[in-house]
Structures are given as C-alpha cells and as structure tokens.
Amino acid sequence: MIATTEEDFKNLRAGGKVLAGVLADTLAQVRNGVATAELDLFAEHAIRARGGIPSFLHYQPEGAAYPYPAALCVSINSEVVHGIPRAERVIKEGDIVSLDLGLSYNGYFLDAARTMFLGTADDQARLLIDGTKEALAAALGATRIGGHVGDIGDAIVRIARARNLGVVEELGGHAVGRAVHERPFIANDGKQGEGEVIVSGMVLAIEPMLAEGKGAVVVAEDEWTYIMKDGKRAAHFEDTVIVTEKGIEILTR
Ligand code: MF3
Ligand code: CO
C-alpha cells in the first residue's frame, strides 16, 4: 500500500509495535526441548491478546497446495522460510532458529522475522546470522524515494559477497500494508536501478535471506517449507517500513 493519511500512519505504527513485541516475546520462548507448535500457539495468543489478527494463518497465495496452517513460521538450520510448526518438531541447543510472523491490526498488515542461535554459536553460524542482519541494515539504507526496488537487492548481494555468503534464490521482500503480500516483489538478488520506482508512502517488507553455501532452494514434502538444496544453514531477518520524505521509518522494532 501507499500510506497517505494520518489514520494509515497511526495504525501501521501501532500494529508494528504489537508485532515487534510479540516476536521478541516469542523469541524469548525458544529453549532446548521446546516444540515449534508451542511457539506458534504462544505467538497466536499474544497477537490476539494485543488486538491483532494472525495474518499467516489460513493464508493461501496463488499456487499454494493448501492454506498455511499456523500463525508463525519456524525454520531451523537448513530450512530458510515457511517452516510449519509441529508438535513433534523440537528445537535443540545448537540450532539456528528463524521466526517469521505477520499480523493485521485494524486492517493493516505487517511482517517481520528474526534469526537466533540457541546456545553458543560456532563461528560460521555467527558469520551467517550477523551477515544477514547486516544485509537487512544495508537493504534498509538503500531504500529511498526515487530509487528502485532493485537497489534493495543490490545492497543485499554486496554484503553477501563481502561475507562469502550465498543469497537465497527465488525469495524476497514485497510491498505490504493491506494484504500479506502486495506487489512489487523485491528480489533479494536484485540489481541497482532495476525494477519499480520507490515512491513516498510505500509500505515494504524487506527480508534478506542468506546462506552458508549456495543460494539454491527446494520445497519440502509439506509443500511450504523452503530448504537449502545443499543442506547448509540459512538465516532470515525482516522488517516492515514506510518510505517517507525524511527517510525510512521502521515499524516493526
Ligand atoms: N513473511 C512471509 C513471506 O513474506 C509470509 C509467509 S506467509 C505464510 O513470505 F503463510 F507462509 F506463512
Ligand atoms: Co515477508
């Protein structure tokens, strides 16, 4: 969406605060032996308790085999995104855990993701997680009125290259605000100056996904979970922002 009214800004800010709070609280629930389904229930209840509606639950984009069955995505190690929470899927020390969560708040949609290491990270995991966080910062820094959405991917690719990490293929960010996904798609392997022009008020979900190995992904048997083809680990950070004349405003922190 293009945010224009005071009403738009007010609701997007409020929804962003709720999402940031719930995501932080859910991350704090990650511990050795926790089932991913437990994290999902926690997140769903926390969203509803704060006046939001989980937006991933029952979401069925074109081409999806069946609606997404949970509020939260929990993707572990070589899983990149859209990991479906399950009662029998248990997190253990040494796992890289990515949580991706979305909600609607008074009809306004926001999206955010964080990756953490459970325990003491090995050097390569640290590099992967910090590099992906750095890629998000660079991507946010490249988002400006009059620029192109390709500038965002270009910034991500530069960080990945400098850190010897792979950029996950096929996936990327997107506009958001009035639906889970809106156009334009923001390729994480974009090129500077390519793609749609960024205009004032655009609400964007920017979400670099980087990998220890190469960027190729496969979709799991559950038809939702994206997994690195080479089995190496991946990380994912995402924030929703409004692009304004004064720069970007990050909503989900
Ligand atoms: N944040 C996710 C994305 O942008 C949204 C996932 S929707 C779900 O792709 F239904 F897959 F959970
Ligand atoms: Co998203």
mmCIF file of C-alpha atoms and ligand atoms in Angstrom:
data_model
loop_
_atom_site.group_PDB
_atom_site.id
_atom_site.type_symbol
_atom_site.label_atom_id
_atom_site.label_comp_id
_atom_site.label_asym_id
_atom_site.label_seq_id
_atom_site.Cartn_x
_atom_site.Cartn_y
_atom_site.Cartn_z
ATOM 1 C CA MET A 1 0.000 0.000 0.000
ATOM 2 C CA ILE A 2 0.868 3.642 -0.175
ATOM 3 C CA ALA A 3 0.326 5.171 3.265
ATOM 4 C CA THR A 4 -1.076 8.676 2.956
ATOM 5 C CA THR A 5 -3.447 9.521 5.801
ATOM 6 C CA GLU A 6 -2.775 10.081 9.487
ATOM 7 C CA GLU A 7 -5.024 7.044 10.030
ATOM 8 C CA ASP A 8 -2.673 4.904 7.891
ATOM 9 C CA PHE A 9 0.423 6.007 9.808
ATOM 10 C CA LYS A 10 -1.235 5.635 13.197
ATOM 11 C CA ASN A 11 -2.434 2.075 12.588
ATOM 12 C CA LEU A 12 0.749 0.918 10.874
ATOM 13 C CA ARG A 13 2.817 2.225 13.795
ATOM 14 C CA ALA A 14 0.552 0.628 16.374
ATOM 15 C CA GLY A 15 0.451 -2.691 14.510
ATOM 16 C CA GLY A 16 4.213 -2.622 14.095
ATOM 17 C CA LYS A 17 4.719 -2.168 17.835
ATOM 18 C CA VAL A 18 2.435 -5.098 18.568
ATOM 19 C CA LEU A 19 4.256 -7.314 16.074
ATOM 20 C CA ALA A 20 7.714 -6.329 17.364
ATOM 21 C CA GLY A 21 6.632 -7.064 20.934
ATOM 22 C CA VAL A 22 5.076 -10.429 20.146
ATOM 23 C CA LEU A 23 8.057 -11.502 18.036
ATOM 24 C CA ALA A 24 10.518 -10.582 20.822
ATOM 25 C CA ASP A 25 8.392 -12.417 23.387
ATOM 26 C CA THR A 26 8.186 -15.485 21.145
ATOM 27 C CA LEU A 27 11.972 -15.482 20.607
ATOM 28 C CA ALA A 28 12.353 -15.473 24.381
ATOM 29 C CA GLN A 29 10.349 -18.733 24.475
ATOM 30 C CA VAL A 30 12.930 -20.558 22.350
ATOM 31 C CA ARG A 31 14.708 -23.067 24.556
ATOM 32 C CA ASN A 32 16.115 -26.590 24.430
ATOM 33 C CA GLY A 33 13.247 -29.056 24.003
ATOM 34 C CA VAL A 34 10.508 -26.606 23.024
ATOM 35 C CA ALA A 35 8.178 -27.849 20.283
ATOM 36 C CA THR A 36 7.728 -25.469 17.378
ATOM 37 C CA ALA A 37 3.935 -25.874 17.757
ATOM 38 C CA GLU A 38 4.228 -24.450 21.268
ATOM 39 C CA LEU A 39 5.925 -21.320 19.899
ATOM 40 C CA ASP A 40 3.145 -20.995 17.343
ATOM 41 C CA LEU A 41 0.405 -21.166 19.973
ATOM 42 C CA PHE A 42 2.249 -18.659 22.123
ATOM 43 C CA ALA A 43 2.577 -16.208 19.205
ATOM 44 C CA GLU A 44 -1.031 -16.626 18.123
ATOM 45 C CA HIS A 45 -2.372 -15.960 21.615
ATOM 46 C CA ALA A 46 -0.048 -12.996 22.142
ATOM 47 C CA ILE A 47 -1.159 -11.385 18.873
ATOM 48 C CA ARG A 48 -4.852 -11.783 19.730
ATOM 49 C CA ALA A 49 -4.308 -10.565 23.315
ATOM 50 C CA ARG A 50 -2.881 -7.314 21.904
ATOM 51 C CA GLY A 51 -5.714 -6.716 19.446
ATOM 52 C CA GLY A 52 -4.168 -8.137 16.298
ATOM 53 C CA ILE A 53 -5.145 -10.986 13.985
ATOM 54 C CA PRO A 54 -2.539 -13.545 12.834
ATOM 55 C CA SER A 55 -2.242 -12.974 9.070
ATOM 56 C CA PHE A 56 -0.339 -16.105 8.016
ATOM 57 C CA LEU A 57 -2.971 -18.465 9.485
ATOM 58 C CA HIS A 58 -5.063 -19.874 6.586
ATOM 59 C CA TYR A 59 -3.213 -17.698 4.069
ATOM 60 C CA GLN A 60 -3.290 -19.326 0.645
ATOM 61 C CA PRO A 61 -1.377 -17.495 -2.062
ATOM 62 C CA GLU A 62 -1.902 -18.457 -5.683
ATOM 63 C CA GLY A 63 -0.170 -21.736 -6.405
ATOM 64 C CA ALA A 64 -0.078 -22.929 -2.775
ATOM 65 C CA ALA A 65 -1.190 -26.561 -2.340
ATOM 66 C CA TYR A 66 -3.198 -25.757 0.806
ATOM 67 C CA PRO A 67 -3.619 -22.814 3.211
ATOM 68 C CA TYR A 68 -0.767 -22.109 5.625
ATOM 69 C CA PRO A 69 -1.865 -23.877 8.837
ATOM 70 C CA ALA A 70 -0.241 -21.698 11.545
ATOM 71 C CA ALA A 71 0.327 -18.134 12.748
ATOM 72 C CA LEU A 72 4.118 -18.437 12.908
ATOM 73 C CA CYS A 73 6.809 -19.802 10.601
ATOM 74 C CA VAL A 74 9.660 -21.622 12.402
ATOM 75 C CA SER A 75 12.570 -22.513 10.128
ATOM 76 C CA ILE A 76 15.521 -24.422 11.580
ATOM 77 C CA ASN A 77 19.101 -24.751 10.240
ATOM 78 C CA SER A 78 18.883 -25.626 6.517
ATOM 79 C CA GLU A 79 15.224 -24.579 6.431
ATOM 80 C CA VAL A 80 15.074 -20.998 5.161
ATOM 81 C CA VAL A 81 11.449 -19.880 5.488
ATOM 82 C CA HIS A 82 7.856 -21.102 5.881
ATOM 83 C CA GLY A 83 8.684 -23.927 8.292
ATOM 84 C CA ILE A 84 5.348 -25.228 9.613
ATOM 85 C CA PRO A 85 5.177 -25.550 13.413
ATOM 86 C CA ARG A 86 4.575 -29.133 14.602
ATOM 87 C CA ALA A 87 4.051 -30.785 17.986
ATOM 88 C CA GLU A 88 6.771 -33.336 17.225
ATOM 89 C CA ARG A 89 9.339 -30.838 15.930
ATOM 90 C CA VAL A 90 11.585 -29.971 18.856
ATOM 91 C CA ILE A 91 14.268 -27.276 18.966
ATOM 92 C CA LYS A 92 17.613 -28.255 20.480
ATOM 93 C CA GLU A 93 20.752 -26.473 21.544
ATOM 94 C CA GLY A 94 22.954 -25.732 18.551
ATOM 95 C CA ASP A 95 20.031 -24.919 16.242
ATOM 96 C CA ILE A 96 19.727 -21.786 14.160
ATOM 97 C CA VAL A 97 16.096 -20.758 14.574
ATOM 98 C CA SER A 98 14.269 -18.271 12.342
ATOM 99 C CA LEU A 99 10.883 -16.963 13.422
ATOM 100 C CA ASP A 100 8.701 -15.168 10.873
ATOM 101 C CA LEU A 101 5.429 -13.603 11.997
ATOM 102 C CA GLY A 102 2.716 -11.447 10.452
ATOM 103 C CA LEU A 103 -0.444 -9.808 11.688
ATOM 104 C CA SER A 104 -3.188 -7.475 10.711
ATOM 105 C CA TYR A 105 -4.157 -4.645 13.010
ATOM 106 C CA ASN A 106 -7.327 -2.658 12.260
ATOM 107 C CA GLY A 107 -6.997 -3.980 8.715
ATOM 108 C CA TYR A 108 -3.300 -3.045 8.321
ATOM 109 C CA PHE A 109 -0.804 -5.855 7.605
ATOM 110 C CA LEU A 110 2.795 -6.068 8.863
ATOM 111 C CA ASP A 111 5.506 -8.713 8.585
ATOM 112 C CA ALA A 112 8.788 -9.324 10.479
ATOM 113 C CA ALA A 113 11.374 -12.047 11.060
ATOM 114 C CA ARG A 114 14.402 -12.683 13.285
ATOM 115 C CA THR A 115 17.029 -15.410 13.465
ATOM 116 C CA MET A 116 18.765 -16.596 16.641
ATOM 117 C CA PHE A 117 21.219 -19.280 17.663
ATOM 118 C CA LEU A 118 20.249 -21.469 20.601
ATOM 119 C CA GLY A 119 23.397 -21.880 22.716
ATOM 120 C CA THR A 120 26.885 -20.692 21.850
ATOM 121 C CA ALA A 121 27.173 -20.150 18.119
ATOM 122 C CA ASP A 122 30.007 -21.648 16.086
ATOM 123 C CA ASP A 123 31.991 -19.084 14.062
ATOM 124 C CA GLN A 124 30.252 -19.911 10.789
ATOM 125 C CA ALA A 125 26.780 -19.549 12.358
ATOM 126 C CA ARG A 126 27.806 -16.202 13.878
ATOM 127 C CA LEU A 127 29.027 -15.000 10.486
ATOM 128 C CA LEU A 128 25.783 -16.149 8.833
ATOM 129 C CA ILE A 129 23.454 -14.539 11.378
ATOM 130 C CA ASP A 130 25.432 -11.295 11.716
ATOM 131 C CA GLY A 131 25.896 -11.089 7.942
ATOM 132 C CA THR A 132 22.160 -11.436 7.336
ATOM 133 C CA LYS A 133 21.403 -8.782 9.944
ATOM 134 C CA GLU A 134 23.962 -6.540 8.273
ATOM 135 C CA ALA A 135 22.332 -7.240 4.893
ATOM 136 C CA LEU A 136 18.997 -6.051 6.304
ATOM 137 C CA ALA A 137 20.637 -2.840 7.564
ATOM 138 C CA ALA A 138 22.230 -2.263 4.157
ATOM 139 C CA ALA A 139 18.950 -3.014 2.378
ATOM 140 C CA LEU A 140 17.104 -0.526 4.588
ATOM 141 C CA GLY A 141 19.836 2.015 3.899
ATOM 142 C CA ALA A 142 19.345 1.575 0.150
ATOM 143 C CA THR A 143 15.559 2.139 0.318
ATOM 144 C CA ARG A 144 14.695 5.670 -0.729
ATOM 145 C CA ILE A 145 12.111 7.680 -2.662
ATOM 146 C CA GLY A 146 13.081 7.837 -6.329
ATOM 147 C CA GLY A 147 15.277 4.748 -6.025
ATOM 148 C CA HIS A 148 14.351 1.367 -7.483
ATOM 149 C CA VAL A 149 13.410 -1.846 -5.719
ATOM 150 C CA GLY A 150 16.462 -3.397 -7.409
ATOM 151 C CA ASP A 151 18.660 -1.156 -5.232
ATOM 152 C CA ILE A 152 17.483 -3.140 -2.198
ATOM 153 C CA GLY A 153 18.588 -6.497 -3.598
ATOM 154 C CA ASP A 154 21.809 -4.961 -4.844
ATOM 155 C CA ALA A 155 22.683 -3.872 -1.302
ATOM 156 C CA ILE A 156 21.944 -7.390 -0.024
ATOM 157 C CA VAL A 157 24.131 -9.016 -2.693
ATOM 158 C CA ARG A 158 27.053 -6.715 -1.839
ATOM 159 C CA ILE A 159 27.014 -7.707 1.832
ATOM 160 C CA ALA A 160 26.639 -11.394 0.975
ATOM 161 C CA ARG A 161 29.617 -11.232 -1.379
ATOM 162 C CA ALA A 162 31.781 -9.422 1.147
ATOM 163 C CA ARG A 163 30.974 -12.069 3.787
ATOM 164 C CA ASN A 164 31.271 -15.021 1.387
ATOM 165 C CA LEU A 165 27.623 -15.956 1.981
ATOM 166 C CA GLY A 166 25.031 -17.050 -0.574
ATOM 167 C CA VAL A 167 21.861 -15.090 -1.391
ATOM 168 C CA VAL A 168 18.826 -17.375 -1.259
ATOM 169 C CA GLU A 169 17.292 -17.552 -4.726
ATOM 170 C CA GLU A 170 13.631 -17.096 -5.756
ATOM 171 C CA LEU A 171 12.540 -15.477 -2.490
ATOM 172 C CA GLY A 172 12.478 -11.833 -1.469
ATOM 173 C CA GLY A 173 10.617 -8.942 0.063
ATOM 174 C CA HIS A 174 7.373 -7.367 -1.011
ATOM 175 C CA ALA A 175 5.037 -4.484 -0.502
ATOM 176 C CA VAL A 176 2.625 -4.955 2.399
ATOM 177 C CA GLY A 177 0.038 -2.950 4.390
ATOM 178 C CA ARG A 178 -3.348 -4.121 3.139
ATOM 179 C CA ALA A 179 -2.551 -7.804 2.445
ATOM 180 C CA VAL A 180 0.090 -10.383 3.420
ATOM 181 C CA HIS A 181 1.858 -9.882 0.081
ATOM 182 C CA GLU A 182 1.445 -6.957 -2.305
ATOM 183 C CA ARG A 183 3.305 -6.005 -5.450
ATOM 184 C CA PRO A 184 6.044 -5.219 -6.158
ATOM 185 C CA PHE A 185 8.131 -8.278 -5.304
ATOM 186 C CA ILE A 186 11.602 -7.227 -4.077
ATOM 187 C CA ALA A 187 14.162 -9.756 -5.330
ATOM 188 C CA ASN A 188 16.979 -10.277 -2.835
ATOM 189 C CA ASP A 189 19.370 -10.740 -5.755
ATOM 190 C CA GLY A 190 18.208 -7.535 -7.480
ATOM 191 C CA LYS A 191 20.367 -5.128 -9.457
ATOM 192 C CA GLN A 192 20.780 -1.422 -8.816
ATOM 193 C CA GLY A 193 18.453 0.749 -10.918
ATOM 194 C CA GLU A 194 16.197 -2.158 -11.906
ATOM 195 C CA GLY A 195 12.543 -2.720 -11.071
ATOM 196 C CA GLU A 196 9.772 -0.457 -9.895
ATOM 197 C CA VAL A 197 10.487 3.076 -8.652
ATOM 198 C CA ILE A 198 10.062 3.597 -4.904
ATOM 199 C CA VAL A 199 7.533 6.317 -4.088
ATOM 200 C CA SER A 200 6.601 8.243 -0.952
ATOM 201 C CA GLY A 201 4.414 6.306 1.491
ATOM 202 C CA MET A 202 5.236 2.835 0.159
ATOM 203 C CA VAL A 203 4.953 0.175 2.862
ATOM 204 C CA LEU A 204 7.581 -2.501 2.254
ATOM 205 C CA ALA A 205 8.611 -5.757 3.940
ATOM 206 C CA ILE A 206 12.349 -6.096 3.358
ATOM 207 C CA GLU A 207 13.720 -9.548 4.105
ATOM 208 C CA PRO A 208 17.204 -10.745 3.182
ATOM 209 C CA MET A 209 17.803 -14.491 3.441
ATOM 210 C CA LEU A 210 21.434 -15.568 3.293
ATOM 211 C CA ALA A 211 23.045 -18.998 3.331
ATOM 212 C CA GLU A 212 26.351 -20.595 4.305
ATOM 213 C CA GLY A 213 26.529 -22.263 0.925
ATOM 214 C CA LYS A 214 24.947 -21.626 -2.456
ATOM 215 C CA GLY A 215 21.560 -19.926 -2.872
ATOM 216 C CA ALA A 216 19.561 -22.745 -4.484
ATOM 217 C CA VAL A 217 16.455 -23.900 -2.590
ATOM 218 C CA VAL A 218 13.997 -26.790 -2.793
ATOM 219 C CA VAL A 219 10.451 -27.022 -1.410
ATOM 220 C CA ALA A 220 9.895 -29.771 1.169
ATOM 221 C CA GLU A 221 7.261 -32.521 1.002
ATOM 222 C CA ASP A 222 4.905 -30.389 3.094
ATOM 223 C CA GLU A 223 4.850 -28.050 0.066
ATOM 224 C CA TRP A 224 5.537 -24.974 2.223
ATOM 225 C CA THR A 225 8.998 -25.224 3.795
ATOM 226 C CA TYR A 226 11.879 -23.872 1.710
ATOM 227 C CA ILE A 227 15.122 -25.773 2.350
ATOM 228 C CA MET A 228 18.653 -25.106 1.099
ATOM 229 C CA LYS A 229 19.404 -27.547 -1.691
ATOM 230 C CA ASP A 230 22.952 -28.162 -0.429
ATOM 231 C CA GLY A 231 21.723 -28.769 3.140
ATOM 232 C CA LYS A 232 23.732 -25.866 4.548
ATOM 233 C CA ARG A 233 22.208 -23.415 7.016
ATOM 234 C CA ALA A 234 20.351 -20.172 6.288
ATOM 235 C CA ALA A 235 19.254 -17.047 8.172
ATOM 236 C CA HIS A 236 16.455 -14.504 7.693
ATOM 237 C CA PHE A 237 15.770 -11.006 9.027
ATOM 238 C CA GLU A 238 12.758 -8.911 8.054
ATOM 239 C CA ASP A 239 11.245 -5.572 8.959
ATOM 240 C CA THR A 240 8.279 -3.624 7.640
ATOM 241 C CA VAL A 241 8.979 0.033 6.820
ATOM 242 C CA ILE A 242 7.259 3.120 5.443
ATOM 243 C CA VAL A 243 9.298 5.111 2.941
ATOM 244 C CA THR A 244 8.927 8.821 3.702
ATOM 245 C CA GLU A 245 10.482 12.120 2.607
ATOM 246 C CA LYS A 246 12.532 12.056 5.811
ATOM 247 C CA GLY A 247 13.866 8.550 5.159
ATOM 248 C CA ILE A 248 12.505 5.142 6.068
ATOM 249 C CA GLU A 249 10.507 4.604 9.201
ATOM 250 C CA ILE A 250 10.972 1.106 10.613
ATOM 251 C CA LEU A 251 7.632 -0.055 12.010
ATOM 252 C CA THR A 252 8.478 -3.469 13.441
ATOM 253 C CA ARG A 253 11.025 -2.681 16.171
HETATM 254 N N1 MF3 B 1 6.830 -13.431 5.804
HETATM 255 C C1 MF3 B 1 6.447 -14.435 4.885
HETATM 256 C C2 MF3 B 1 6.780 -14.027 3.487
HETATM 257 O O1 MF3 B 1 6.909 -12.870 3.221
HETATM 258 C C3 MF3 B 1 4.983 -14.688 4.926
HETATM 259 C C4 MF3 B 1 4.720 -16.101 4.960
HETATM 260 S S1 MF3 B 1 3.062 -16.371 4.723
HETATM 261 C C5 MF3 B 1 2.895 -17.934 5.205
HETATM 262 O O2 MF3 B 1 6.872 -14.883 2.630
HETATM 263 F F1 MF3 B 1 1.667 -18.203 5.020
HETATM 264 F F2 MF3 B 1 3.689 -18.666 4.505
HETATM 265 F F3 MF3 B 1 3.241 -18.054 6.435
HETATM 266 CO CO CO B 2 7.540 -11.148 4.155
#
